[in-house]
Amino acid sequence: VDDLLRCGICFDYFSIAMIIPQCSHNYCSLCIRKFLSYKTQCPACCVAVSESDLKNNRTLDELVKSFNSARQQLFRLVLDAPVISSPLACSRYSAGKSHVTSPVSWPVIKEEVPVIDSFLRKEKVCTLTKADGLAGTDQKIFKTEEDHNFYSSSAEVDGKDNEGGSQETPDCTESHEKPSTSVVKVVKKVECPVCEVTIPEQYINKHLDSCLTREEKKDSLRSSTHKRKPMSKVVYNLLSERDLKKKLKEHGLSTHGTRQQLIKRHQEFVHMYNAQCDSLNPKSVAEVVKELEKNEKIRVQLEFNKSGENSLTFTKNQTEEEIDEIHTDY
């Protein structure tokens, strides 16, 4: 379940899950939008997809939310629960032990048993009464072993023995022969006047309450979905640097850096903004800008650390031993 609730791109739990209708694969809104900016296909099955094809999967979002809350509770229960041995297992173990140490033992004949013979043997063991006890059980099993030896010459004796066994224990045989007395109840269904779906009569009032509130939620969602439209893509090759900086200023983004850095910054902002448009509670433009700036700082810091670790600097005045020492440290 944990793996099924994770995105196939970032391998984290779904954040604003989006479904591709053509193949039913699900991804985070931001992850799939970034991927589609490079390849217009599904990452899993390579079906042709565009951003306009993506649809929200609210049910999956609710599942992730519920699973995360339940996951913490399950962890606590597993860590806090003491190890308790099952009393049933202990009783079975003691019963098995007493049965093994029983002084009464009978010889076991190792030979191939016909199918009908094994069936007769099971019937005879089943027809034992509780009054006979353990000794009666052993005697009866031993008797069936003898009957098996003389089965080919005395079939009638076996038939009589079966009749006698069934007479001794009428309770066991009757329990097999009694027909089922359970009656299948017919559930009466009525049609919902709102959605025209057939519902069991006993649940119609509860369904009507949820059905009416659902209609109200749909109306509110329809009215709220048009408040925030996603941003359209920009052809950066046709934009001058001045126009590009103007677009960045409109959203409160930084205008410092090279042209490539400005383009990358605006692309990242468009992806994050459009991903928030898919959310029921989208972040504001200021929050998106703040998150973008934070990500940029982390990226720059990582690149700086990486370049410092991977670089080897030498001077003309360094000796061969000093160069070897630098290589060793690297």
JSON list of N, CA and C in Angstrom, two decimals, residues 224-264:
[
{"chain": "A", "resi": 224, "resn": "SER", "atom": "N", "xyz": [-15.78, 27.88, -7.68]},
{"chain": "A", "resi": 224, "resn": "SER", "atom": "CA", "xyz": [-14.43, 28.22, -7.24]},
{"chain": "A", "resi": 224, "resn": "SER", "atom": "C", "xyz": [-13.36, 27.83, -8.23]},
{"chain": "A", "resi": 225, "resn": "THR", "atom": "N", "xyz": [-13.66, 26.87, -9.14]},
{"chain": "A", "resi": 225, "resn": "THR", "atom": "CA", "xyz": [-12.64, 26.42, -10.07]},
{"chain": "A", "resi": 225, "resn": "THR", "atom": "C", "xyz": [-12.26, 27.48, -11.08]},
{"chain": "A", "resi": 226, "resn": "HIS", "atom": "N", "xyz": [-13.14, 28.42, -11.37]},
{"chain": "A", "resi": 226, "resn": "HIS", "atom": "CA", "xyz": [-12.87, 29.44, -12.38]},
{"chain": "A", "resi": 226, "resn": "HIS", "atom": "C", "xyz": [-12.16, 30.66, -11.79]},
{"chain": "A", "resi": 227, "resn": "LYS", "atom": "N", "xyz": [-11.92, 30.66, -10.49]},
{"chain": "A", "resi": 227, "resn": "LYS", "atom": "CA", "xyz": [-11.28, 31.82, -9.87]},
{"chain": "A", "resi": 227, "resn": "LYS", "atom": "C", "xyz": [-9.80, 31.91, -10.22]},
{"chain": "A", "resi": 228, "resn": "ARG", "atom": "N", "xyz": [-9.14, 30.77, -10.36]},
{"chain": "A", "resi": 228, "resn": "ARG", "atom": "CA", "xyz": [-7.70, 30.77, -10.59]},
{"chain": "A", "resi": 228, "resn": "ARG", "atom": "C", "xyz": [-7.37, 29.92, -11.81]},
{"chain": "A", "resi": 229, "resn": "LYS", "atom": "N", "xyz": [-6.97, 30.54, -12.88]},
{"chain": "A", "resi": 229, "resn": "LYS", "atom": "CA", "xyz": [-6.65, 29.84, -14.11]},
{"chain": "A", "resi": 229, "resn": "LYS", "atom": "C", "xyz": [-5.14, 29.61, -14.19]},
{"chain": "A", "resi": 230, "resn": "PRO", "atom": "N", "xyz": [-4.73, 28.49, -14.76]},
{"chain": "A", "resi": 230, "resn": "PRO", "atom": "CA", "xyz": [-3.29, 28.25, -14.91]},
{"chain": "A", "resi": 230, "resn": "PRO", "atom": "C", "xyz": [-2.66, 29.19, -15.93]},
{"chain": "A", "resi": 231, "resn": "MET", "atom": "N", "xyz": [-1.38, 29.42, -15.76]},
{"chain": "A", "resi": 231, "resn": "MET", "atom": "CA", "xyz": [-0.65, 30.31, -16.66]},
{"chain": "A", "resi": 231, "resn": "MET", "atom": "C", "xyz": [-0.31, 29.58, -17.96]},
{"chain": "A", "resi": 232, "resn": "SER", "atom": "N", "xyz": [-0.36, 30.30, -19.04]},
{"chain": "A", "resi": 232, "resn": "SER", "atom": "CA", "xyz": [-0.04, 29.71, -20.35]},
{"chain": "A", "resi": 232, "resn": "SER", "atom": "C", "xyz": [1.48, 29.67, -20.53]},
{"chain": "A", "resi": 233, "resn": "LYS", "atom": "N", "xyz": [1.93, 28.78, -21.41]},
{"chain": "A", "resi": 233, "resn": "LYS", "atom": "CA", "xyz": [3.36, 28.65, -21.67]},
{"chain": "A", "resi": 233, "resn": "LYS", "atom": "C", "xyz": [3.87, 29.85, -22.47]},
{"chain": "A", "resi": 234, "resn": "VAL", "atom": "N", "xyz": [5.15, 30.12, -22.30]},
{"chain": "A", "resi": 234, "resn": "VAL", "atom": "CA", "xyz": [5.78, 31.27, -22.96]},
{"chain": "A", "resi": 234, "resn": "VAL", "atom": "C", "xyz": [6.85, 30.76, -23.92]},
{"chain": "A", "resi": 235, "resn": "VAL", "atom": "N", "xyz": [6.89, 31.33, -25.12]},
{"chain": "A", "resi": 235, "resn": "VAL", "atom": "CA", "xyz": [7.96, 31.02, -26.08]},
{"chain": "A", "resi": 235, "resn": "VAL", "atom": "C", "xyz": [9.10, 31.99, -25.80]},
{"chain": "A", "resi": 236, "resn": "TYR", "atom": "N", "xyz": [10.11, 31.52, -25.09]},
{"chain": "A", "resi": 236, "resn": "TYR", "atom": "CA", "xyz": [11.17, 32.40, -24.60]},
{"chain": "A", "resi": 236, "resn": "TYR", "atom": "C", "xyz": [12.09, 32.89, -25.72]},
{"chain": "A", "resi": 237, "resn": "ASN", "atom": "N", "xyz": [12.17, 32.14, -26.82]},
{"chain": "A", "resi": 237, "resn": "ASN", "atom": "CA", "xyz": [13.03, 32.58, -27.92]},
{"chain": "A", "resi": 237, "resn": "ASN", "atom": "C", "xyz": [12.52, 33.87, -28.57]},
{"chain": "A", "resi": 238, "resn": "LEU", "atom": "N", "xyz": [11.22, 34.11, -28.47]},
{"chain": "A", "resi": 238, "resn": "LEU", "atom": "CA", "xyz": [10.64, 35.31, -29.07]},
{"chain": "A", "resi": 238, "resn": "LEU", "atom": "C", "xyz": [10.63, 36.50, -28.12]},
{"chain": "A", "resi": 239, "resn": "LEU", "atom": "N", "xyz": [11.03, 36.27, -26.87]},
{"chain": "A", "resi": 239, "resn": "LEU", "atom": "CA", "xyz": [11.03, 37.34, -25.87]},
{"chain": "A", "resi": 239, "resn": "LEU", "atom": "C", "xyz": [12.41, 37.99, -25.79]},
{"chain": "A", "resi": 240, "resn": "SER", "atom": "N", "xyz": [12.40, 39.30, -25.71]},
{"chain": "A", "resi": 240, "resn": "SER", "atom": "CA", "xyz": [13.65, 40.01, -25.45]},
{"chain": "A", "resi": 240, "resn": "SER", "atom": "C", "xyz": [13.94, 39.93, -23.95]},
{"chain": "A", "resi": 241, "resn": "GLU", "atom": "N", "xyz": [15.16, 40.25, -23.58]},
{"chain": "A", "resi": 241, "resn": "GLU", "atom": "CA", "xyz": [15.53, 40.18, -22.16]},
{"chain": "A", "resi": 241, "resn": "GLU", "atom": "C", "xyz": [14.72, 41.19, -21.34]},
{"chain": "A", "resi": 242, "resn": "ARG", "atom": "N", "xyz": [14.40, 42.32, -21.96]},
{"chain": "A", "resi": 242, "resn": "ARG", "atom": "CA", "xyz": [13.61, 43.34, -21.28]},
{"chain": "A", "resi": 242, "resn": "ARG", "atom": "C", "xyz": [12.20, 42.83, -20.96]},
{"chain": "A", "resi": 243, "resn": "ASP", "atom": "N", "xyz": [11.57, 42.16, -21.96]},
{"chain": "A", "resi": 243, "resn": "ASP", "atom": "CA", "xyz": [10.22, 41.61, -21.75]},
{"chain": "A", "resi": 243, "resn": "ASP", "atom": "C", "xyz": [10.23, 40.48, -20.73]},
{"chain": "A", "resi": 244, "resn": "LEU", "atom": "N", "xyz": [11.31, 39.71, -20.76]},
{"chain": "A", "resi": 244, "resn": "LEU", "atom": "CA", "xyz": [11.43, 38.60, -19.81]},
{"chain": "A", "resi": 244, "resn": "LEU", "atom": "C", "xyz": [11.52, 39.12, -18.37]},
{"chain": "A", "resi": 245, "resn": "LYS", "atom": "N", "xyz": [12.31, 40.17, -18.17]},
{"chain": "A", "resi": 245, "resn": "LYS", "atom": "CA", "xyz": [12.43, 40.77, -16.84]},
{"chain": "A", "resi": 245, "resn": "LYS", "atom": "C", "xyz": [11.11, 41.40, -16.40]},
{"chain": "A", "resi": 246, "resn": "LYS", "atom": "N", "xyz": [10.37, 41.93, -17.37]},
{"chain": "A", "resi": 246, "resn": "LYS", "atom": "CA", "xyz": [9.07, 42.52, -17.06]},
{"chain": "A", "resi": 246, "resn": "LYS", "atom": "C", "xyz": [8.10, 41.46, -16.54]},
{"chain": "A", "resi": 247, "resn": "LYS", "atom": "N", "xyz": [8.13, 40.28, -17.17]},
{"chain": "A", "resi": 247, "resn": "LYS", "atom": "CA", "xyz": [7.26, 39.18, -16.73]},
{"chain": "A", "resi": 247, "resn": "LYS", "atom": "C", "xyz": [7.64, 38.72, -15.32]},
{"chain": "A", "resi": 248, "resn": "LEU", "atom": "N", "xyz": [8.93, 38.69, -15.04]},
{"chain": "A", "resi": 248, "resn": "LEU", "atom": "CA", "xyz": [9.39, 38.29, -13.71]},
{"chain": "A", "resi": 248, "resn": "LEU", "atom": "C", "xyz": [8.96, 39.29, -12.65]},
{"chain": "A", "resi": 249, "resn": "LYS", "atom": "N", "xyz": [9.04, 40.58, -13.00]},
{"chain": "A", "resi": 249, "resn": "LYS", "atom": "CA", "xyz": [8.65, 41.63, -12.06]},
{"chain": "A", "resi": 249, "resn": "LYS", "atom": "C", "xyz": [7.15, 41.59, -11.75]},
{"chain": "A", "resi": 250, "resn": "GLU", "atom": "N", "xyz": [6.36, 41.19, -12.73]},
{"chain": "A", "resi": 250, "resn": "GLU", "atom": "CA", "xyz": [4.90, 41.13, -12.53]},
{"chain": "A", "resi": 250, "resn": "GLU", "atom": "C", "xyz": [4.52, 40.21, -11.38]},
{"chain": "A", "resi": 251, "resn": "HIS", "atom": "N", "xyz": [5.32, 39.16, -11.17]},
{"chain": "A", "resi": 251, "resn": "HIS", "atom": "CA", "xyz": [5.02, 38.17, -10.13]},
{"chain": "A", "resi": 251, "resn": "HIS", "atom": "C", "xyz": [5.92, 38.32, -8.91]},
{"chain": "A", "resi": 252, "resn": "GLY", "atom": "N", "xyz": [6.74, 39.37, -8.89]},
{"chain": "A", "resi": 252, "resn": "GLY", "atom": "CA", "xyz": [7.61, 39.61, -7.73]},
{"chain": "A", "resi": 252, "resn": "GLY", "atom": "C", "xyz": [8.84, 38.74, -7.70]},
{"chain": "A", "resi": 253, "resn": "LEU", "atom": "N", "xyz": [9.29, 38.27, -8.87]},
{"chain": "A", "resi": 253, "resn": "LEU", "atom": "CA", "xyz": [10.48, 37.42, -8.95]},
{"chain": "A", "resi": 253, "resn": "LEU", "atom": "C", "xyz": [11.73, 38.26, -9.18]},
{"chain": "A", "resi": 254, "resn": "SER", "atom": "N", "xyz": [12.86, 37.71, -8.80]},
{"chain": "A", "resi": 254, "resn": "SER", "atom": "CA", "xyz": [14.14, 38.40, -8.96]},
{"chain": "A", "resi": 254, "resn": "SER", "atom": "C", "xyz": [14.51, 38.50, -10.44]},
{"chain": "A", "resi": 255, "resn": "THR", "atom": "N", "xyz": [15.13, 39.62, -10.83]},
{"chain": "A", "resi": 255, "resn": "THR", "atom": "CA", "xyz": [15.55, 39.83, -12.23]},
{"chain": "A", "resi": 255, "resn": "THR", "atom": "C", "xyz": [17.06, 39.75, -12.37]},
{"chain": "A", "resi": 256, "resn": "HIS", "atom": "N", "xyz": [17.75, 39.26, -11.36]},
{"chain": "A", "resi": 256, "resn": "HIS", "atom": "CA", "xyz": [19.22, 39.14, -11.40]},
{"chain": "A", "resi": 256, "resn": "HIS", "atom": "C", "xyz": [19.61, 37.80, -12.01]},
{"chain": "A", "resi": 257, "resn": "GLY", "atom": "N", "xyz": [20.72, 37.81, -12.76]},
{"chain": "A", "resi": 257, "resn": "GLY", "atom": "CA", "xyz": [21.24, 36.59, -13.35]},
{"chain": "A", "resi": 257, "resn": "GLY", "atom": "C", "xyz": [21.32, 36.67, -14.85]},
{"chain": "A", "resi": 258, "resn": "THR", "atom": "N", "xyz": [21.86, 35.61, -15.45]},
{"chain": "A", "resi": 258, "resn": "THR", "atom": "CA", "xyz": [21.97, 35.54, -16.90]},
{"chain": "A", "resi": 258, "resn": "THR", "atom": "C", "xyz": [20.60, 35.26, -17.52]},
{"chain": "A", "resi": 259, "resn": "ARG", "atom": "N", "xyz": [20.53, 35.32, -18.85]},
{"chain": "A", "resi": 259, "resn": "ARG", "atom": "CA", "xyz": [19.26, 35.06, -19.54]},
{"chain": "A", "resi": 259, "resn": "ARG", "atom": "C", "xyz": [18.77, 33.64, -19.27]},
{"chain": "A", "resi": 260, "resn": "GLN", "atom": "N", "xyz": [19.69, 32.68, -19.29]},
{"chain": "A", "resi": 260, "resn": "GLN", "atom": "CA", "xyz": [19.31, 31.29, -19.03]},
{"chain": "A", "resi": 260, "resn": "GLN", "atom": "C", "xyz": [18.77, 31.11, -17.61]},
{"chain": "A", "resi": 261, "resn": "GLN", "atom": "N", "xyz": [19.36, 31.81, -16.67]},
{"chain": "A", "resi": 261, "resn": "GLN", "atom": "CA", "xyz": [18.87, 31.74, -15.29]},
{"chain": "A", "resi": 261, "resn": "GLN", "atom": "C", "xyz": [17.49, 32.37, -15.15]},
{"chain": "A", "resi": 262, "resn": "LEU", "atom": "N", "xyz": [17.27, 33.46, -15.88]},
{"chain": "A", "resi": 262, "resn": "LEU", "atom": "CA", "xyz": [15.95, 34.12, -15.85]},
{"chain": "A", "resi": 262, "resn": "LEU", "atom": "C", "xyz": [14.87, 33.22, -16.46]},
{"chain": "A", "resi": 263, "resn": "ILE", "atom": "N", "xyz": [15.22, 32.56, -17.57]},
{"chain": "A", "resi": 263, "resn": "ILE", "atom": "CA", "xyz": [14.26, 31.65, -18.23]},
{"chain": "A", "resi": 263, "resn": "ILE", "atom": "C", "xyz": [13.93, 30.48, -17.30]},
{"chain": "A", "resi": 264, "resn": "LYS", "atom": "N", "xyz": [14.97, 29.92, -16.69]},
{"chain": "A", "resi": 264, "resn": "LYS", "atom": "CA", "xyz": [14.76, 28.78, -15.79]},
{"chain": "A", "resi": 264, "resn": "LYS", "atom": "C", "xyz": [13.91, 29.17, -14.59]}
]
